[in-house]
């Protein structure tokens, strides 16, 4: 069975601080995919990144960066120089290889990030 | 319109009412999903449709009835709901292939059952 754990329920930071959101996953599959989504107060989940289990390179996109470590089953997300607009709930998700043709995502419970001015 | 749209955005209904939620995707995807998001609970997958065929039903009560007339449209028909069904209902779509592609979500319908 798959499981995603986001131990941090809520994080509060002041603007311009760096913040790291933790994600730990469990799966028996050797091929799997990891995702991060952002859910602002408007409600829509916004896709941020997909990473497959064979690609352990870290990725940077602007102020966002992701650290994937198979050895610790973690896929952490760092926001550098946080801004008020980063305030949202962030979800980590896991999917097995979509041999059936579609993906079934297992989501963590989410981490609420509050960035104050 | 672009992406995934959902209507209505907000819905208040009594327990004896019948209503429908609509989802439309403009991304050319072939897989569509319904999720339920309740306060303080993880996102719950309800239904999956792949090329218009229902492929997953995660033990959802029969008072929720999905319909997928084509790959672009997905409906969720609601009848005799309970107050605990109040939640944000999210629709998503994805590419259907041998890999696991990301899902794109609509803005959701905030449902309140009175």
PDB file of C-alpha atoms in Angstrom:
ATOM      1  CA  UNK A   1       0.000   0.000   0.000  1.00  0.00           C
ATOM      2  CA  UNK A   2       1.130   3.511  -0.743  1.00  0.00           C
ATOM      3  CA  UNK A   3       1.371   6.221   1.852  1.00  0.00           C
ATOM      4  CA  UNK A   4       2.430   9.856   1.879  1.00  0.00           C
ATOM      5  CA  UNK A   5       3.264  11.624   5.117  1.00  0.00           C
ATOM      6  CA  UNK A   6       3.493  15.370   5.485  1.00  0.00           C
ATOM      7  CA  UNK A   7       4.340  15.737   9.144  1.00  0.00           C
ATOM      8  CA  UNK A   8       4.143  19.541   9.173  1.00  0.00           C
ATOM      9  CA  UNK A   9       0.519  20.559   9.530  1.00  0.00           C
ATOM     10  CA  UNK A  10       1.141  24.289   9.480  1.00  0.00           C
ATOM     11  CA  UNK A  11       4.201  26.494   9.009  1.00  0.00           C
ATOM     12  CA  UNK A  12       4.333  30.234   9.588  1.00  0.00           C
ATOM     13  CA  UNK A  13       7.162  32.351   8.247  1.00  0.00           C
ATOM     14  CA  UNK A  14       7.869  35.981   7.617  1.00  0.00           C
ATOM     15  CA  UNK A  15       8.305  37.193   4.062  1.00  0.00           C
ATOM     16  CA  UNK A  16      11.764  36.592   2.568  1.00  0.00           C
ATOM     17  CA  UNK A  17      12.473  33.635   4.805  1.00  0.00           C
ATOM     18  CA  UNK A  18      13.311  30.300   3.205  1.00  0.00           C
ATOM     19  CA  UNK A  19      10.998  27.430   4.070  1.00  0.00           C
ATOM     20  CA  UNK A  20      11.157  23.670   3.452  1.00  0.00           C
ATOM     21  CA  UNK A  21       8.095  21.464   3.291  1.00  0.00           C
ATOM     22  CA  UNK A  22       8.751  17.815   4.083  1.00  0.00           C
ATOM     23  CA  UNK A  23       7.293  14.800   2.317  1.00  0.00           C
ATOM     24  CA  UNK A  24       8.008  11.170   3.135  1.00  0.00           C
ATOM     25  CA  UNK A  25       6.500   8.376   1.091  1.00  0.00           C
ATOM     26  CA  UNK A  26       6.069   4.620   1.232  1.00  0.00           C
ATOM     27  CA  UNK A  27       5.661   2.312  -1.729  1.00  0.00           C
ATOM     28  CA  UNK A  28       6.645  -1.200  -2.713  1.00  0.00           C
ATOM     29  CA  UNK A  29       6.947  -0.299  -6.367  1.00  0.00           C
ATOM     30  CA  UNK A  30      10.293   0.319  -8.002  1.00  0.00           C
ATOM     31  CA  UNK A  31       8.671   2.632 -10.546  1.00  0.00           C
ATOM     32  CA  UNK A  32       6.627   5.440  -9.118  1.00  0.00           C
ATOM     33  CA  UNK A  33       5.987   9.145  -9.502  1.00  0.00           C
ATOM     34  CA  UNK A  34       5.982  11.978  -7.010  1.00  0.00           C
ATOM     35  CA  UNK A  35       4.113  15.249  -7.287  1.00  0.00           C
ATOM     36  CA  UNK A  36       3.673  18.534  -5.505  1.00  0.00           C
ATOM     37  CA  UNK A  37       0.517  20.606  -5.729  1.00  0.00           C
ATOM     38  CA  UNK A  38      -0.358  24.026  -4.357  1.00  0.00           C
ATOM     39  CA  UNK A  39      -3.880  24.859  -3.170  1.00  0.00           C
ATOM     40  CA  UNK A  40      -4.425  28.590  -2.619  1.00  0.00           C
ATOM     41  CA  UNK A  41      -7.500  29.840  -0.750  1.00  0.00           C
ATOM     42  CA  UNK A  42      -9.456  29.843  -4.023  1.00  0.00           C
ATOM     43  CA  UNK A  43      -9.485  26.030  -3.817  1.00  0.00           C
ATOM     44  CA  UNK A  44      -7.986  24.926  -7.116  1.00  0.00           C
ATOM     45  CA  UNK A  45      -5.045  22.543  -6.888  1.00  0.00           C
ATOM     46  CA  UNK A  46      -2.194  23.817  -9.005  1.00  0.00           C
ATOM     47  CA  UNK A  47       0.322  21.308 -10.327  1.00  0.00           C
ATOM     48  CA  UNK A  48       3.933  22.232  -9.491  1.00  0.00           C
ATOM     49  CA  UNK A  49       6.170  19.293 -10.356  1.00  0.00           C
ATOM     50  CA  UNK A  50       6.282  15.610 -11.290  1.00  0.00           C
ATOM     51  CA  UNK A  51       9.321  13.469 -10.624  1.00  0.00           C
ATOM     52  CA  UNK A  52       9.770   9.798 -11.524  1.00  0.00           C
ATOM     53  CA  UNK A  53      11.613   7.333  -9.324  1.00  0.00           C
ATOM     54  CA  UNK A  54      14.520   6.965 -11.741  1.00  0.00           C
ATOM     55  CA  UNK A  55      15.363  10.648 -11.747  1.00  0.00           C
ATOM     56  CA  UNK A  56      16.985  11.746  -8.524  1.00  0.00           C
ATOM     57  CA  UNK A  57      18.291  15.014  -9.845  1.00  0.00           C
ATOM     58  CA  UNK A  58      17.210  17.967  -7.803  1.00  0.00           C
ATOM     59  CA  UNK A  59      15.223  20.563  -9.648  1.00  0.00           C
ATOM     60  CA  UNK A  60      15.054  24.307  -9.365  1.00  0.00           C
ATOM     61  CA  UNK A  61      12.381  26.514 -10.850  1.00  0.00           C
ATOM     62  CA  UNK A  62      12.734  30.132  -9.873  1.00  0.00           C
ATOM     63  CA  UNK A  63      12.304  30.345  -6.108  1.00  0.00           C
ATOM     64  CA  UNK A  64      11.151  26.730  -5.904  1.00  0.00           C
ATOM     65  CA  UNK A  65      13.440  23.742  -5.529  1.00  0.00           C
ATOM     66  CA  UNK A  66      12.872  20.072  -4.889  1.00  0.00           C
ATOM     67  CA  UNK A  67      15.152  17.541  -3.200  1.00  0.00           C
ATOM     68  CA  UNK A  68      14.384  13.913  -4.049  1.00  0.00           C
ATOM     69  CA  UNK A  69      16.232  11.295  -1.990  1.00  0.00           C
ATOM     70  CA  UNK A  70      15.311   7.662  -2.544  1.00  0.00           C
ATOM     71  CA  UNK A  71      17.547   6.530   0.299  1.00  0.00           C
ATOM     72  CA  UNK A  72      15.288   8.301   2.786  1.00  0.00           C
ATOM     73  CA  UNK A  73      12.078   8.088   0.714  1.00  0.00           C
ATOM     74  CA  UNK A  74      11.727  11.828   0.818  1.00  0.00           C
ATOM     75  CA  UNK A  75      10.744  14.483  -1.684  1.00  0.00           C
ATOM     76  CA  UNK A  76      11.102  17.826   0.034  1.00  0.00           C
ATOM     77  CA  UNK A  77      10.108  21.199  -1.361  1.00  0.00           C
ATOM     78  CA  UNK A  78      11.918  24.441  -0.578  1.00  0.00           C
ATOM     79  CA  UNK A  79      10.679  27.947  -1.259  1.00  0.00           C
ATOM     80  CA  UNK A  80      13.445  30.536  -1.216  1.00  0.00           C
ATOM     81  CA  UNK A  81      12.702  34.111  -0.204  1.00  0.00           C
ATOM     82  CA  UNK A  82       9.057  33.374   0.505  1.00  0.00           C
ATOM     83  CA  UNK A  83       6.348  35.832  -0.491  1.00  0.00           C
ATOM     84  CA  UNK A  84       2.831  36.443   0.791  1.00  0.00           C
ATOM     85  CA  UNK A  85       1.464  34.950  -2.438  1.00  0.00           C
ATOM     86  CA  UNK A  86       3.075  31.645  -1.452  1.00  0.00           C
ATOM     87  CA  UNK A  87       0.519  31.275   1.337  1.00  0.00           C
ATOM     88  CA  UNK A  88      -1.416  28.132   0.509  1.00  0.00           C
ATOM     89  CA  UNK A  89      -1.796  24.484   1.379  1.00  0.00           C
ATOM     90  CA  UNK A  90       0.832  22.332  -0.297  1.00  0.00           C
ATOM     91  CA  UNK A  91       0.205  18.683  -1.071  1.00  0.00           C
ATOM     92  CA  UNK A  92       2.687  15.963  -1.856  1.00  0.00           C
ATOM     93  CA  UNK A  93       1.341  12.996  -3.811  1.00  0.00           C
ATOM     94  CA  UNK A  94       2.526   9.589  -4.999  1.00  0.00           C
ATOM     95  CA  UNK A  95       1.459   7.461  -7.933  1.00  0.00           C
ATOM     96  CA  UNK A  96       2.456   4.042  -9.131  1.00  0.00           C
ATOM     97  CA  UNK A  97       3.326   3.518 -12.766  1.00  0.00           C
ATOM     98  CA  UNK A  98       0.161   4.049 -14.759  1.00  0.00           C
ATOM     99  CA  UNK A  99       0.054   0.718 -16.555  1.00  0.00           C
ATOM    100  CA  UNK A 100      -3.723   0.883 -16.527  1.00  0.00           C
ATOM    101  CA  UNK A 101      -3.533   4.070 -18.545  1.00  0.00           C
ATOM    102  CA  UNK A 102      -4.462   6.528 -15.847  1.00  0.00           C
ATOM    103  CA  UNK A 103      -2.817   7.675 -12.634  1.00  0.00           C
ATOM    104  CA  UNK A 104      -4.173   7.161  -9.136  1.00  0.00           C
ATOM    105  CA  UNK A 105      -2.679   9.689  -6.771  1.00  0.00           C
ATOM    106  CA  UNK A 106      -2.240   9.115  -3.054  1.00  0.00           C
ATOM    107  CA  UNK A 107      -2.104  12.502  -1.369  1.00  0.00           C
ATOM    108  CA  UNK A 108      -0.588  13.541   1.920  1.00  0.00           C
ATOM    109  CA  UNK A 109      -2.699  15.563   4.323  1.00  0.00           C
ATOM    110  CA  UNK A 110      -1.075  18.786   3.208  1.00  0.00           C
ATOM    111  CA  UNK A 111       0.987  21.504   4.873  1.00  0.00           C
ATOM    112  CA  UNK A 112      -0.527  24.934   5.307  1.00  0.00           C
ATOM    113  CA  UNK A 113       2.046  27.653   4.714  1.00  0.00           C
ATOM    114  CA  UNK A 114       1.337  31.113   6.054  1.00  0.00           C
ATOM    115  CA  UNK A 115       3.666  33.866   4.906  1.00  0.00           C
ATOM    116  CA  UNK A 116       3.202  37.147   6.706  1.00  0.00           C
ATOM    117  CA  UNK A 117       4.496  40.524   5.488  1.00  0.00           C
TER     118      UNK A 117
ATOM    119  CA  UNK B   1     -12.104  28.475 -21.816  1.00  0.00           C
ATOM    120  CA  UNK B   2      -8.898  26.732 -20.875  1.00  0.00           C
ATOM    121  CA  UNK B   3      -7.932  24.025 -18.425  1.00  0.00           C
ATOM    122  CA  UNK B   4     -10.568  22.367 -16.290  1.00  0.00           C
ATOM    123  CA  UNK B   5     -13.786  24.166 -15.446  1.00  0.00           C
ATOM    124  CA  UNK B   6     -16.422  23.254 -12.898  1.00  0.00           C
ATOM    125  CA  UNK B   7     -19.937  24.522 -12.343  1.00  0.00           C
ATOM    126  CA  UNK B   8     -21.452  25.597 -10.113  1.00  0.00           C
ATOM    127  CA  UNK B   9     -18.717  26.958  -7.878  1.00  0.00           C
ATOM    128  CA  UNK B  10     -20.992  26.974  -4.854  1.00  0.00           C
ATOM    129  CA  UNK B  11     -24.082  24.885  -4.151  1.00  0.00           C
ATOM    130  CA  UNK B  12     -26.402  24.730  -1.177  1.00  0.00           C
ATOM    131  CA  UNK B  13     -28.917  21.931  -1.226  1.00  0.00           C
ATOM    132  CA  UNK B  14     -31.337  20.258   1.108  1.00  0.00           C
ATOM    133  CA  UNK B  15     -31.166  16.576   1.867  1.00  0.00           C
ATOM    134  CA  UNK B  16     -34.118  15.806  -0.381  1.00  0.00           C
ATOM    135  CA  UNK B  17     -32.888  17.758  -3.397  1.00  0.00           C
ATOM    136  CA  UNK B  18     -31.376  16.434  -6.596  1.00  0.00           C
ATOM    137  CA  UNK B  19     -28.563  18.396  -8.182  1.00  0.00           C
ATOM    138  CA  UNK B  20     -25.669  17.831 -10.569  1.00  0.00           C
ATOM    139  CA  UNK B  21     -22.091  19.019 -10.658  1.00  0.00           C
ATOM    140  CA  UNK B  22     -20.488  19.568 -14.031  1.00  0.00           C
ATOM    141  CA  UNK B  23     -16.856  19.356 -15.063  1.00  0.00           C
ATOM    142  CA  UNK B  24     -15.373  20.118 -18.462  1.00  0.00           C
ATOM    143  CA  UNK B  25     -11.772  19.813 -19.549  1.00  0.00           C
ATOM    144  CA  UNK B  26     -10.241  21.589 -22.531  1.00  0.00           C
ATOM    145  CA  UNK B  27      -6.881  19.817 -22.419  1.00  0.00           C
ATOM    146  CA  UNK B  28      -7.515  16.881 -24.734  1.00  0.00           C
ATOM    147  CA  UNK B  29      -7.156  14.402 -21.881  1.00  0.00           C
ATOM    148  CA  UNK B  30      -8.824  11.000 -21.729  1.00  0.00           C
ATOM    149  CA  UNK B  31      -8.890  10.315 -18.002  1.00  0.00           C
ATOM    150  CA  UNK B  32     -11.149  12.227 -15.602  1.00  0.00           C
ATOM    151  CA  UNK B  33     -11.517  12.037 -11.848  1.00  0.00           C
ATOM    152  CA  UNK B  34     -13.815  13.138  -9.027  1.00  0.00           C
ATOM    153  CA  UNK B  35     -12.325  13.888  -5.612  1.00  0.00           C
ATOM    154  CA  UNK B  36     -13.894  14.882  -2.328  1.00  0.00           C
ATOM    155  CA  UNK B  37     -12.040  17.227   0.019  1.00  0.00           C
ATOM    156  CA  UNK B  38     -13.460  17.534   3.519  1.00  0.00           C
ATOM    157  CA  UNK B  39     -12.063  19.704   6.256  1.00  0.00           C
ATOM    158  CA  UNK B  40      -9.067  18.120   7.975  1.00  0.00           C
ATOM    159  CA  UNK B  41      -9.139  15.037   5.743  1.00  0.00           C
ATOM    160  CA  UNK B  42      -6.882  14.022   2.880  1.00  0.00           C
ATOM    161  CA  UNK B  43      -8.204  14.255  -0.622  1.00  0.00           C
ATOM    162  CA  UNK B  44     -10.398  11.243  -1.320  1.00  0.00           C
ATOM    163  CA  UNK B  45     -10.599   9.790  -4.801  1.00  0.00           C
ATOM    164  CA  UNK B  46     -14.209   8.978  -5.625  1.00  0.00           C
ATOM    165  CA  UNK B  47     -14.370   7.912  -9.258  1.00  0.00           C
ATOM    166  CA  UNK B  48     -12.086   7.487 -12.261  1.00  0.00           C
ATOM    167  CA  UNK B  49     -13.129   7.445 -15.888  1.00  0.00           C
ATOM    168  CA  UNK B  50     -10.694   6.385 -18.570  1.00  0.00           C
ATOM    169  CA  UNK B  51     -11.825   6.872 -22.170  1.00  0.00           C
ATOM    170  CA  UNK B  52     -15.403   7.329 -20.874  1.00  0.00           C
ATOM    171  CA  UNK B  53     -15.385   4.028 -19.009  1.00  0.00           C
ATOM    172  CA  UNK B  54     -15.620   3.999 -15.229  1.00  0.00           C
ATOM    173  CA  UNK B  55     -12.538   2.230 -13.977  1.00  0.00           C
ATOM    174  CA  UNK B  56     -12.627   2.997 -10.265  1.00  0.00           C
ATOM    175  CA  UNK B  57     -15.318   3.519  -7.669  1.00  0.00           C
ATOM    176  CA  UNK B  58     -13.811   3.874  -4.231  1.00  0.00           C
ATOM    177  CA  UNK B  59     -16.768   2.577  -2.221  1.00  0.00           C
ATOM    178  CA  UNK B  60     -18.714   5.734  -2.808  1.00  0.00           C
ATOM    179  CA  UNK B  61     -22.337   5.710  -1.562  1.00  0.00           C
ATOM    180  CA  UNK B  62     -24.952   5.327  -4.270  1.00  0.00           C
ATOM    181  CA  UNK B  63     -26.337   8.787  -3.536  1.00  0.00           C
ATOM    182  CA  UNK B  64     -23.415   9.959  -5.685  1.00  0.00           C
ATOM    183  CA  UNK B  65     -23.845   8.946  -9.306  1.00  0.00           C
ATOM    184  CA  UNK B  66     -21.189   9.848 -11.886  1.00  0.00           C
ATOM    185  CA  UNK B  67     -21.687  10.191 -15.607  1.00  0.00           C
ATOM    186  CA  UNK B  68     -19.116  10.624 -18.346  1.00  0.00           C
ATOM    187  CA  UNK B  69     -20.776  11.141 -21.755  1.00  0.00           C
ATOM    188  CA  UNK B  70     -17.471  11.863 -23.493  1.00  0.00           C
ATOM    189  CA  UNK B  71     -13.819  12.397 -22.635  1.00  0.00           C
ATOM    190  CA  UNK B  72     -14.307  16.110 -22.109  1.00  0.00           C
ATOM    191  CA  UNK B  73     -17.273  16.104 -19.754  1.00  0.00           C
ATOM    192  CA  UNK B  74     -17.892  14.598 -16.355  1.00  0.00           C
ATOM    193  CA  UNK B  75     -20.938  14.936 -14.152  1.00  0.00           C
ATOM    194  CA  UNK B  76     -21.670  14.042 -10.566  1.00  0.00           C
ATOM    195  CA  UNK B  77     -25.363  13.585  -9.869  1.00  0.00           C
ATOM    196  CA  UNK B  78     -26.380  14.099  -6.253  1.00  0.00           C
ATOM    197  CA  UNK B  79     -29.535  12.935  -4.499  1.00  0.00           C
ATOM    198  CA  UNK B  80     -30.666  12.528  -0.893  1.00  0.00           C
ATOM    199  CA  UNK B  81     -27.339  13.702   0.450  1.00  0.00           C
ATOM    200  CA  UNK B  82     -26.381  13.870   4.090  1.00  0.00           C
ATOM    201  CA  UNK B  83     -24.863  16.822   5.967  1.00  0.00           C
ATOM    202  CA  UNK B  84     -21.543  14.955   6.141  1.00  0.00           C
ATOM    203  CA  UNK B  85     -21.399  15.145   2.349  1.00  0.00           C
ATOM    204  CA  UNK B  86     -20.710  18.856   2.638  1.00  0.00           C
ATOM    205  CA  UNK B  87     -17.242  19.326   1.136  1.00  0.00           C
ATOM    206  CA  UNK B  88     -15.261  20.690  -1.776  1.00  0.00           C
ATOM    207  CA  UNK B  89     -15.700  18.465  -4.811  1.00  0.00           C
ATOM    208  CA  UNK B  90     -12.808  18.604  -7.228  1.00  0.00           C
ATOM    209  CA  UNK B  91     -12.659  17.381 -10.767  1.00  0.00           C
ATOM    210  CA  UNK B  92      -9.370  16.560 -12.470  1.00  0.00           C
ATOM    211  CA  UNK B  93      -8.145  15.240 -15.794  1.00  0.00           C
ATOM    212  CA  UNK B  94      -4.941  13.714 -17.088  1.00  0.00           C
ATOM    213  CA  UNK B  95      -3.313  12.161 -20.096  1.00  0.00           C
ATOM    214  CA  UNK B  96      -4.086   8.474 -20.330  1.00  0.00           C
ATOM    215  CA  UNK B  97      -0.990   6.480 -21.197  1.00  0.00           C
ATOM    216  CA  UNK B  98       1.387   3.889 -19.837  1.00  0.00           C
ATOM    217  CA  UNK B  99       3.020   6.469 -17.607  1.00  0.00           C
ATOM    218  CA  UNK B 100       1.658   8.339 -14.662  1.00  0.00           C
ATOM    219  CA  UNK B 101       1.033  11.875 -15.714  1.00  0.00           C
ATOM    220  CA  UNK B 102       0.041  14.757 -13.528  1.00  0.00           C
ATOM    221  CA  UNK B 103      -3.605  15.556 -13.031  1.00  0.00           C
ATOM    222  CA  UNK B 104      -4.962  19.008 -13.675  1.00  0.00           C
ATOM    223  CA  UNK B 105      -7.679  20.174 -11.337  1.00  0.00           C
ATOM    224  CA  UNK B 106     -10.654  22.440 -11.665  1.00  0.00           C
ATOM    225  CA  UNK B 107     -11.532  25.115  -9.109  1.00  0.00           C
ATOM    226  CA  UNK B 108     -13.987  22.849  -7.321  1.00  0.00           C
ATOM    227  CA  UNK B 109     -17.606  23.055  -6.232  1.00  0.00           C
ATOM    228  CA  UNK B 110     -18.147  23.980  -2.599  1.00  0.00           C
ATOM    229  CA  UNK B 111     -21.195  21.919  -1.568  1.00  0.00           C
ATOM    230  CA  UNK B 112     -23.201  22.556   1.560  1.00  0.00           C
ATOM    231  CA  UNK B 113     -25.949  20.118   2.501  1.00  0.00           C
ATOM    232  CA  UNK B 114     -28.529  21.533   4.889  1.00  0.00           C
TER     233      UNK B 114
END
